[in-house]
CSV table of C-alpha atoms in Angstrom, one decimal:
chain,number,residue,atom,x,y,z
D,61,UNK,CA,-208.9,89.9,-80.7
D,62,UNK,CA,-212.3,91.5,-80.6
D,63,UNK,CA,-214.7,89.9,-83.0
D,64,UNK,CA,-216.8,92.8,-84.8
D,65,UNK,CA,-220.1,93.8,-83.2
D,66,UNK,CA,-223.0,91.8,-85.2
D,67,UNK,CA,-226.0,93.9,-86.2
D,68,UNK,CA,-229.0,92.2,-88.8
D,69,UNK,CA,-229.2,94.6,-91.9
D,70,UNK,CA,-231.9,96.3,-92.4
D,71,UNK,CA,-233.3,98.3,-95.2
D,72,UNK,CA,-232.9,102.4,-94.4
D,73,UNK,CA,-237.1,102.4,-94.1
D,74,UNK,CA,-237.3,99.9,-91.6
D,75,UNK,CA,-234.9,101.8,-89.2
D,76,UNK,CA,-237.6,104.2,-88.3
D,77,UNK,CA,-239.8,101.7,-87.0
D,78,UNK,CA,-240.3,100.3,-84.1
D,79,UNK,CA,-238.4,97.1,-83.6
D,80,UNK,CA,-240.9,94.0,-82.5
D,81,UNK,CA,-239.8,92.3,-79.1
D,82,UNK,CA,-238.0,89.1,-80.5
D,83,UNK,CA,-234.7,87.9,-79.7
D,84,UNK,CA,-232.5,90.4,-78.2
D,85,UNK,CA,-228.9,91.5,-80.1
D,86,UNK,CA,-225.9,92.4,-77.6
D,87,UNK,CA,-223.1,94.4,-78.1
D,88,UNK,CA,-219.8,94.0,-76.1
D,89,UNK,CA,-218.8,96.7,-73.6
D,90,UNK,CA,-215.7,98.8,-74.2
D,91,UNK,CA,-212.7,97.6,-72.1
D,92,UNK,CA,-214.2,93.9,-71.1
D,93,UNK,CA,-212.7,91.3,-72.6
D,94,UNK,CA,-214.7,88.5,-74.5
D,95,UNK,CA,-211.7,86.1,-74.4
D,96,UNK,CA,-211.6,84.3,-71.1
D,97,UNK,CA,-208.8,81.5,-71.1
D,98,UNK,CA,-208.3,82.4,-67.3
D,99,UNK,CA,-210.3,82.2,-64.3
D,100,UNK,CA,-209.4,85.8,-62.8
D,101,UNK,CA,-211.2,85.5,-59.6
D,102,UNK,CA,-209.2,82.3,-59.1
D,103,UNK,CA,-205.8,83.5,-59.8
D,104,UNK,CA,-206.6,86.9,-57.9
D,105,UNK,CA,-206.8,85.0,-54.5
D,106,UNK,CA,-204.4,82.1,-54.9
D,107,UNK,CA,-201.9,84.7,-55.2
D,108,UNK,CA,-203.7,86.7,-52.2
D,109,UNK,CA,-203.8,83.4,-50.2
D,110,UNK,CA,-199.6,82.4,-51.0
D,111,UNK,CA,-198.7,86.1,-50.4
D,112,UNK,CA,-200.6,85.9,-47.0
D,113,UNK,CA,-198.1,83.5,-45.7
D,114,UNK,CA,-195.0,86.0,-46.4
D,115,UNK,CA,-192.0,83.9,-45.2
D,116,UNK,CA,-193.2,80.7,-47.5
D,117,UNK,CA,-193.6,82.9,-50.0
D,118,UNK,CA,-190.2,84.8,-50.3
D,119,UNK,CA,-188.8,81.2,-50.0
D,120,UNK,CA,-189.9,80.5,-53.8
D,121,UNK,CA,-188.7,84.3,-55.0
D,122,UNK,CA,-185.6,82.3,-56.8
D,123,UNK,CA,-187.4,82.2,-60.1
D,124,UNK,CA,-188.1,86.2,-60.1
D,125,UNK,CA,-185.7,87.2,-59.1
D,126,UNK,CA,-183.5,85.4,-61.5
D,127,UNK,CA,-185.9,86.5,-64.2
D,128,UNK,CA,-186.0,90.1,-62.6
D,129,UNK,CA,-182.2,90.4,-62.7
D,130,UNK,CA,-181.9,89.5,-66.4
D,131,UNK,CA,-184.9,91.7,-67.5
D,132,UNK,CA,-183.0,94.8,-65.8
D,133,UNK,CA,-180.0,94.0,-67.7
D,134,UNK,CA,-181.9,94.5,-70.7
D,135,UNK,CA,-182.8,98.0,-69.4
D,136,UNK,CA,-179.2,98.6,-68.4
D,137,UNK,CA,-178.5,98.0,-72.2
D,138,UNK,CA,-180.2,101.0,-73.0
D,139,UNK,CA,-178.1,104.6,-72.9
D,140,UNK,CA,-180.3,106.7,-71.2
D,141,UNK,CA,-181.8,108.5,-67.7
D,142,UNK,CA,-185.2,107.0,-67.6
D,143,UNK,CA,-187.4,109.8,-65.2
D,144,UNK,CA,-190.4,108.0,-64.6
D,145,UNK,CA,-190.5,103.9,-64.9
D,146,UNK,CA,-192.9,102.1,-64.5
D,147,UNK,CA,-193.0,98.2,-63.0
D,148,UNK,CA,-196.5,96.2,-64.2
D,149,UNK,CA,-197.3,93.2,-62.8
D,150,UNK,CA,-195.1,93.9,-60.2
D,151,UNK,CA,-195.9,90.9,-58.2
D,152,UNK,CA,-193.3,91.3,-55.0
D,153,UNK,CA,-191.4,94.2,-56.1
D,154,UNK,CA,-189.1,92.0,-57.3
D,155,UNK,CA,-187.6,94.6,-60.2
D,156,UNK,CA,-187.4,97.3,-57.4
D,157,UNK,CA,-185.8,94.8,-55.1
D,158,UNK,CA,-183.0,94.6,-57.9
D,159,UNK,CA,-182.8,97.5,-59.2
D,160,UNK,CA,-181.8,98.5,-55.1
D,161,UNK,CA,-179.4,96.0,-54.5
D,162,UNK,CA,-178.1,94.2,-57.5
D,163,UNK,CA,-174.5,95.5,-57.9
D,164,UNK,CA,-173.3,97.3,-61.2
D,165,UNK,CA,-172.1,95.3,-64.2
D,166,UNK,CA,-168.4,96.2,-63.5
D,167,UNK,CA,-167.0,98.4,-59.5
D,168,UNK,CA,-166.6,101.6,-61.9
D,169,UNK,CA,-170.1,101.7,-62.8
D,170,UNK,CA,-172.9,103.7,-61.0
D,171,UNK,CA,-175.9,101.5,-58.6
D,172,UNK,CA,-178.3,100.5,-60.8
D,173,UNK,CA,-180.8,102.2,-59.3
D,174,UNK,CA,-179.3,105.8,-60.3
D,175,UNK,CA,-180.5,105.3,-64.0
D,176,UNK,CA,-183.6,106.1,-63.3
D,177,UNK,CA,-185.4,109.0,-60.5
D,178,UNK,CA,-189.0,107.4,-59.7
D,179,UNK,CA,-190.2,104.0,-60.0
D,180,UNK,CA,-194.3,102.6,-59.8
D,181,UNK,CA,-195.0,99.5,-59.1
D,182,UNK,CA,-197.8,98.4,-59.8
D,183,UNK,CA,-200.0,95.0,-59.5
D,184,UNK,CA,-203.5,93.8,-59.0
D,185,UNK,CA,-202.6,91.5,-55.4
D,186,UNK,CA,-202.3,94.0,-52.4
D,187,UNK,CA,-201.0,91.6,-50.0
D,188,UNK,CA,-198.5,90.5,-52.6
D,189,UNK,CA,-197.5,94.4,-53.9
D,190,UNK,CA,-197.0,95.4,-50.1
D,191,UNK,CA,-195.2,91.9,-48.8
D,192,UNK,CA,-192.0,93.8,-48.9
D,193,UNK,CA,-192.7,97.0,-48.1
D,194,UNK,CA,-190.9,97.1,-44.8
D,195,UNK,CA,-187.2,96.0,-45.9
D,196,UNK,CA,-184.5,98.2,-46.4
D,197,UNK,CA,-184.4,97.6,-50.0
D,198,UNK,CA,-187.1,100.2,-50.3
D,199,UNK,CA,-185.3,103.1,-48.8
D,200,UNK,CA,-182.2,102.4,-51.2
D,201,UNK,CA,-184.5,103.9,-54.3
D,202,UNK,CA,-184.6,107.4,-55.3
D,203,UNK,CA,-188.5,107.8,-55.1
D,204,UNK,CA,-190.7,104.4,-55.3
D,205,UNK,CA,-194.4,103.7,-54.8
D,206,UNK,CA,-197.0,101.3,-55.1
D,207,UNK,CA,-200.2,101.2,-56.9
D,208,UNK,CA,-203.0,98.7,-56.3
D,209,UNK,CA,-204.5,97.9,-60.3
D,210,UNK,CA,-208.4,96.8,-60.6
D,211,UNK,CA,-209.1,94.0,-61.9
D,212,UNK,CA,-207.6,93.2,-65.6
D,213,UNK,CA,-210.7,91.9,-67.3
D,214,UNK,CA,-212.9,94.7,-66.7
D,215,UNK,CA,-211.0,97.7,-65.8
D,216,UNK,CA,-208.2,99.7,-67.8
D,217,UNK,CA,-204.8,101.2,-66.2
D,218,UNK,CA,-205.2,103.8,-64.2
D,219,UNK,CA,-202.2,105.7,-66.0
D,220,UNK,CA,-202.3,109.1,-67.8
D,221,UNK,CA,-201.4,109.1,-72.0
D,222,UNK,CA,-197.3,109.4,-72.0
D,223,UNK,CA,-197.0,109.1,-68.1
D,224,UNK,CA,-193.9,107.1,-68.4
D,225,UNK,CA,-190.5,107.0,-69.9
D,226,UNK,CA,-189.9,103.2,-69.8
D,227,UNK,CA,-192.0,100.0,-68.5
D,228,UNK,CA,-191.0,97.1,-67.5
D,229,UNK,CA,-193.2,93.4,-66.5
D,230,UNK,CA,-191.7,90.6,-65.3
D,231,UNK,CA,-193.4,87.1,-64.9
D,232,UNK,CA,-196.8,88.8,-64.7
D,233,UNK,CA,-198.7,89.1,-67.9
D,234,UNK,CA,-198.9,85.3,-68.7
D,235,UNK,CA,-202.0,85.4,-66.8
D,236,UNK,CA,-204.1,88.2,-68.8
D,237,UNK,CA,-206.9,87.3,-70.6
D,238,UNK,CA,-206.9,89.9,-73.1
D,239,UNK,CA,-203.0,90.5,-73.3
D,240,UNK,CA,-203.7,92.7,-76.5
D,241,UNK,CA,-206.0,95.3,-74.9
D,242,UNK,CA,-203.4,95.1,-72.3
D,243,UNK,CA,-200.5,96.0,-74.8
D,244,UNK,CA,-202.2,98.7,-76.6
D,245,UNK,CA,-202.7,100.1,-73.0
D,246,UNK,CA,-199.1,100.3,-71.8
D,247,UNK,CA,-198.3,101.7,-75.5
D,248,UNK,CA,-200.4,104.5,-74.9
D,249,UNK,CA,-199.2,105.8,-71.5
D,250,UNK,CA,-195.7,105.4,-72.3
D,251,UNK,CA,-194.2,108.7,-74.1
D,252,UNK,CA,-192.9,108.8,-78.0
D,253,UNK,CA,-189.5,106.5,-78.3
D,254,UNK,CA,-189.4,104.8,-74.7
D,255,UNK,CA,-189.3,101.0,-74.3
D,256,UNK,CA,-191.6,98.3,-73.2
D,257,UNK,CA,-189.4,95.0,-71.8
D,258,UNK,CA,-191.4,92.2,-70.1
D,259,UNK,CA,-190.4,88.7,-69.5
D,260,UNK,CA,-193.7,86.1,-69.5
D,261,UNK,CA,-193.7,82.2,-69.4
D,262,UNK,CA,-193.9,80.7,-72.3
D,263,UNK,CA,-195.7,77.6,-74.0
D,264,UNK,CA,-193.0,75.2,-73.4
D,265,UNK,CA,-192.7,75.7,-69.5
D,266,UNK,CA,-193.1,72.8,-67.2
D,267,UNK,CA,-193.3,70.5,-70.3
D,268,UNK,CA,-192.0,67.7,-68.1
D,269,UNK,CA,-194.9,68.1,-65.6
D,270,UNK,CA,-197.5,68.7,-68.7
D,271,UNK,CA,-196.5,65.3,-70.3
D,272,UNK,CA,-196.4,63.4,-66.8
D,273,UNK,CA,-199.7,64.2,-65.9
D,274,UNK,CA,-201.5,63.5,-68.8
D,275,UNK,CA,-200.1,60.0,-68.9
D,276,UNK,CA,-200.8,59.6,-65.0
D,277,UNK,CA,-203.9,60.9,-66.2
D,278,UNK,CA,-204.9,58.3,-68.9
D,279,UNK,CA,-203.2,55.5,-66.7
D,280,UNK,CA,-205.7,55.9,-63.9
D,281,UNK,CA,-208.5,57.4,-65.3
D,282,UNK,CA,-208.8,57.1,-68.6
D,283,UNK,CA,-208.8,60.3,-69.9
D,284,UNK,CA,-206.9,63.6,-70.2
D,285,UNK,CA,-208.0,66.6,-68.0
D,286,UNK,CA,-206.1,70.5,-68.4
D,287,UNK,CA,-203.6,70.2,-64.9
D,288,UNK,CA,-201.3,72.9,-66.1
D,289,UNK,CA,-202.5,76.4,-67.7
D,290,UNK,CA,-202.3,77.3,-71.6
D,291,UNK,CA,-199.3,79.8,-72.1
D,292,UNK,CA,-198.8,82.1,-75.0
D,293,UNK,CA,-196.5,80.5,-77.8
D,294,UNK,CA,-193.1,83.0,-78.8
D,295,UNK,CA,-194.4,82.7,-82.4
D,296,UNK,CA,-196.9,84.8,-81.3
D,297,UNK,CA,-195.3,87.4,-79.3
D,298,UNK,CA,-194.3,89.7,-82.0
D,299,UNK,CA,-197.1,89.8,-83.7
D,300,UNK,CA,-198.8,91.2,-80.4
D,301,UNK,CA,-196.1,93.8,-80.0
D,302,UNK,CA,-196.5,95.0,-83.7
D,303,UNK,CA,-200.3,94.7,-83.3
D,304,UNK,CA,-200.6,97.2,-80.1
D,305,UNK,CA,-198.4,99.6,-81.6
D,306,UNK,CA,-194.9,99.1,-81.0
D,307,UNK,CA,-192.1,99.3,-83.1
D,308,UNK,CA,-188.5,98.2,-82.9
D,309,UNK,CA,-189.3,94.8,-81.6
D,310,UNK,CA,-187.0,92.2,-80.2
D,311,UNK,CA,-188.2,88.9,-78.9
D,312,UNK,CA,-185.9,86.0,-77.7
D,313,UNK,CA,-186.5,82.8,-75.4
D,314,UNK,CA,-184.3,81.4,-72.4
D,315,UNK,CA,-185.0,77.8,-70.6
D,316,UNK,CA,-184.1,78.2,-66.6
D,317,UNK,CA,-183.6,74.6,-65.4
D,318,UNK,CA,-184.7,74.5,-61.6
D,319,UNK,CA,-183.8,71.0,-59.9
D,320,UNK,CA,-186.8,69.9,-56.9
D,321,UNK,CA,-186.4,66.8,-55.1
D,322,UNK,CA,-189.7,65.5,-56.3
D,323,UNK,CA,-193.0,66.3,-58.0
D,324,UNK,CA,-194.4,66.9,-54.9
D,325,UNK,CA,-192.1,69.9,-54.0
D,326,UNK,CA,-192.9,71.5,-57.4
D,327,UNK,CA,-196.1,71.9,-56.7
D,328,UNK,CA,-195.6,73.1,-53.7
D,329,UNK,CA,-193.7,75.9,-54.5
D,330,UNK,CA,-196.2,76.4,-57.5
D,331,UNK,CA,-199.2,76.9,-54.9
D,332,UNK,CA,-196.5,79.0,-52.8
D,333,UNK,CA,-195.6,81.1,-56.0
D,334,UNK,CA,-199.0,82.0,-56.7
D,335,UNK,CA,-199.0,80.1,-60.2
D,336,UNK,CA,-201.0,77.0,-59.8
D,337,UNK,CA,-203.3,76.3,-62.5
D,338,UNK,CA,-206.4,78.9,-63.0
D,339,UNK,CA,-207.6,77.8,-66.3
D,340,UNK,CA,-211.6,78.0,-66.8
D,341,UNK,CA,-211.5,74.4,-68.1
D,342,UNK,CA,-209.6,72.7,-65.2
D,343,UNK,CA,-211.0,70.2,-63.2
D,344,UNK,CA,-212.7,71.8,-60.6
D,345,UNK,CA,-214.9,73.9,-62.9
D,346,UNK,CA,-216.1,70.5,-64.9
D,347,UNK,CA,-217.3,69.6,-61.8
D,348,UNK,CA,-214.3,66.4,-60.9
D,349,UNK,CA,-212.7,65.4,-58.3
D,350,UNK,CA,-209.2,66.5,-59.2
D,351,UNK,CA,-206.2,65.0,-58.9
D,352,UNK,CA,-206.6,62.0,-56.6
D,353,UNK,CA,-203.5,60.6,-54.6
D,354,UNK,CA,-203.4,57.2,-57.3
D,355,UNK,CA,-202.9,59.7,-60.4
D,356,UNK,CA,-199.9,61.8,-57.9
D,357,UNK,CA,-198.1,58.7,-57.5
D,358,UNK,CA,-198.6,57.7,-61.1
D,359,UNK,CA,-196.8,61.0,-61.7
D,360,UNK,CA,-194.0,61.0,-59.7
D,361,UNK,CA,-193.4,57.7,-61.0
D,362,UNK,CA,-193.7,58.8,-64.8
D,363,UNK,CA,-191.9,61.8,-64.1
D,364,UNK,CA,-189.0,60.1,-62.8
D,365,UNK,CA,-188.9,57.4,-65.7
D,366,UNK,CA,-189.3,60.4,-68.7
D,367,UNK,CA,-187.2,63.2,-67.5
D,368,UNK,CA,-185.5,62.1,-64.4
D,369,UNK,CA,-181.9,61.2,-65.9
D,370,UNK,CA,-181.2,58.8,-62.9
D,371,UNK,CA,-180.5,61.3,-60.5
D,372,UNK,CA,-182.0,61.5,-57.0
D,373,UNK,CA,-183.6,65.4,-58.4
D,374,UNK,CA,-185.8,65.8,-61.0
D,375,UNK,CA,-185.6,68.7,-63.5
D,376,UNK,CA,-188.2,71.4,-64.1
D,377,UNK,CA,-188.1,73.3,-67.1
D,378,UNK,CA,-189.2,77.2,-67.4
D,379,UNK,CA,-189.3,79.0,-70.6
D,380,UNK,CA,-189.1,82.4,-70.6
D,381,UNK,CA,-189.7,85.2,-73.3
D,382,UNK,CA,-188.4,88.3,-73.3
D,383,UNK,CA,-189.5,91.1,-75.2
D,384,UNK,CA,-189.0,94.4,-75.8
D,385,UNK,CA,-190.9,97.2,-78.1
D,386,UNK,CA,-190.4,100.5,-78.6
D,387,UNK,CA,-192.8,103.5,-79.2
D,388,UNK,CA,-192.7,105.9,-82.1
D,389,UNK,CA,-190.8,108.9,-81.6
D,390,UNK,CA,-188.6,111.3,-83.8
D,391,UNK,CA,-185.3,110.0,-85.0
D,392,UNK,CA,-186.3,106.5,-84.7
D,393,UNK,CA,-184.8,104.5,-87.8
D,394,UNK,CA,-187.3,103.5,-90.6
D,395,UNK,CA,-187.3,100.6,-93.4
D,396,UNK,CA,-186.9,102.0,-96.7
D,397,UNK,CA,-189.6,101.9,-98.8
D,398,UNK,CA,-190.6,99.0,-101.1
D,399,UNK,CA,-188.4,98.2,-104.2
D,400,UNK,CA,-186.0,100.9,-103.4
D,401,UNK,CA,-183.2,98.3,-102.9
D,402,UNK,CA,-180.2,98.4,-105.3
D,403,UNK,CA,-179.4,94.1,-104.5
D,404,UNK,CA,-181.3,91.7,-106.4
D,405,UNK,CA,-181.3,88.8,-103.3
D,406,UNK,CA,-181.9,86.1,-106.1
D,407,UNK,CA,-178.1,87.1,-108.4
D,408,UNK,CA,-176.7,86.6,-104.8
D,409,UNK,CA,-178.2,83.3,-103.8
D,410,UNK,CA,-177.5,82.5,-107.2
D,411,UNK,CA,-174.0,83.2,-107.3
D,412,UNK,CA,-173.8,81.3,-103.9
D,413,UNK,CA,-175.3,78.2,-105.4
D,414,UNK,CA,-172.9,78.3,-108.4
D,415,UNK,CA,-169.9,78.7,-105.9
D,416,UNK,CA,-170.9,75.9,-104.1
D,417,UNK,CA,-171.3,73.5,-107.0
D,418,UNK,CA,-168.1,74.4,-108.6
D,419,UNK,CA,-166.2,73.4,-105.6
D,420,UNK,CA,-168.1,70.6,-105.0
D,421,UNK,CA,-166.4,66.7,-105.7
């Protein structure tokens, strides 16, 4: 949220003269974001850097693609021909990639990829947007292309007003800084009644990893230090959605369980994923050393103790939340108005309550 521009008041006489040189007042600029959780720079090249290495990096494409395969299902849900689609935050191509080759719901049904006739992908890494651009998968589309996006902080999508019939965002957006600007952006180039569906981490993910290293953390150094990045809470979601405009919302939450052998091989596939930690607060920003390899070991063993269950694999929680808004449009059903209800909820929980106690012994 965008705190209101400050300006000292002055009396109407005083505005026609000349202001004395003092202490300066600034004013934000339109489209940059005052609320930076998130290194950008940071992020921008540790996901350049893992897509660089492309056969490493479609190694850890299990978690997308899960998370792309249930977002399309959502889209499936919807009865209709979608024209123009449009995939932000692309990463991979990992929607398009499903969307070409995931089989229909049931042998009678048509390929996913006839419900819709063009599909943009769109992110702001160009190694990782054109990674894939070579497999076959591509051809299997009716029309697709790829658009490069500037960066997120300081420049807006480079989309027309009511350029596209439905968008979807998977695993992307957790990392925008200003996620509302961001919102209110894709609510204005989609057209009247078309859906918005994104997946995005939530709080809760990697809890296990979170806990682990903060004790590692206070066991050899004696102090706490921000190892894993701040996610958006689901409690929140919705009122973000309702905030940038949309309507219709529908917001629910699914934990994916991914087994590693150890800590060590989560965080490798973290770095390989792109999604290490890009907070402005982490450690190499204050200046410290970072994790050293006492405070590793501390964690695998803490890890192993808390959430381990006694297995030889350790368990890695992701929380996903899904959401979906849709813009106005014609035809689009309405809440009635207020006080035009003919139940009084209170004579029914009342007459519930006096149920219950008359059967009671």
């Amino acid at each position: 949220m965008r705190p209101a521009s400050l300006r000292p008041f002055l009396p109407h006489p005083t505005l026609r003269q000349r202001l004395p040189q003092g202490r300066p007042y600034t004013i934000q600029s339109p489209g940059i974001s005052n609320l930076q959780v998130f290194d950008s720079n940071t992020k921008y090249l540790q996901r350049e850097r893992a897509a660089s290495n492309a056969e490493s990096s479609r190694s850890v494409d299990y978690l997308r693609d899960e998370v792309a395969s249930r977002l399309c299902e959502r889209l499936l849900d919807i009865n209709r021909h979608f024209p123009s689609v449009l995939d932000l935050g692309a990463n991979a191509c990992n929607v398009a990639r499903t969307l070409a080759i995931q089989p229909p719901p049931t042998p009678n049904d048509p390929p996913l990829h006839t419900r819709l006739s063009h599909l943009t992908s769109a992110d702001w890494s160009p190694t990782l947007l054109h990674r894939d651009e070579h497999l076959p998968f591509n051809s299997h589309l009716p029309s697709h292309t790829r658009t490069v996006l500037s960066d997120p902080d300081t420049q807006p999508l480079p989309f027309a007003s009511h350029s596209f019939d439905a968008i979807l965002s998977s695993l992307s957006l957790h990392w925008i800084n200003d996620l509302p600007s961001l919102l209110s952006q894709a609510a204005k180039i989609l057209k009247p009644d078309s859906p918005f569906l994104a997946a995005i981490f939530g709080g809760d993910s990697l809890f296990e990893l979170r806990t682990s290293l903060q004790l590692a953390d206070l066991d050899r150094r004696g102090g706490v230090a921000t190892h894993v990045s701040p996610l958006a809470d689901v409690r929140d979601v919705g009122g973000l959605l309702q905030k940038a405009g949309f309507k219709l919302l529908t917001v629910d939450v699914d934990d994916i369980v991914v087994e590693y052998p150890d800590t060590f091989a989560l965080m490798q596939d973290l770095q390989a994923m792109g999604e290490s930690n890009a907070a402005l607060v982490r450690e190499t920003n204050a200046g410290l050393r970072g994790l050293g390899r006492d405070v590793l070991l501390a964690n695998e063993a803490i890890y192993r103790e808390l959430h381990g269950q006694g297995g030889e694999r350790i368990p890695a929680t992701w929380r996903v939340i899904y959401m979906i808004g849709w813009t106005a449009g014609e035809g689009q059903p309405e809440p009635l108005k207020r006080g035009s209800g003919d139940v009084n909820i209170k004579e029914i929980l009342e007459a519930g309550n006096n149920g219950e106690r008359g059967t009671s012994r």
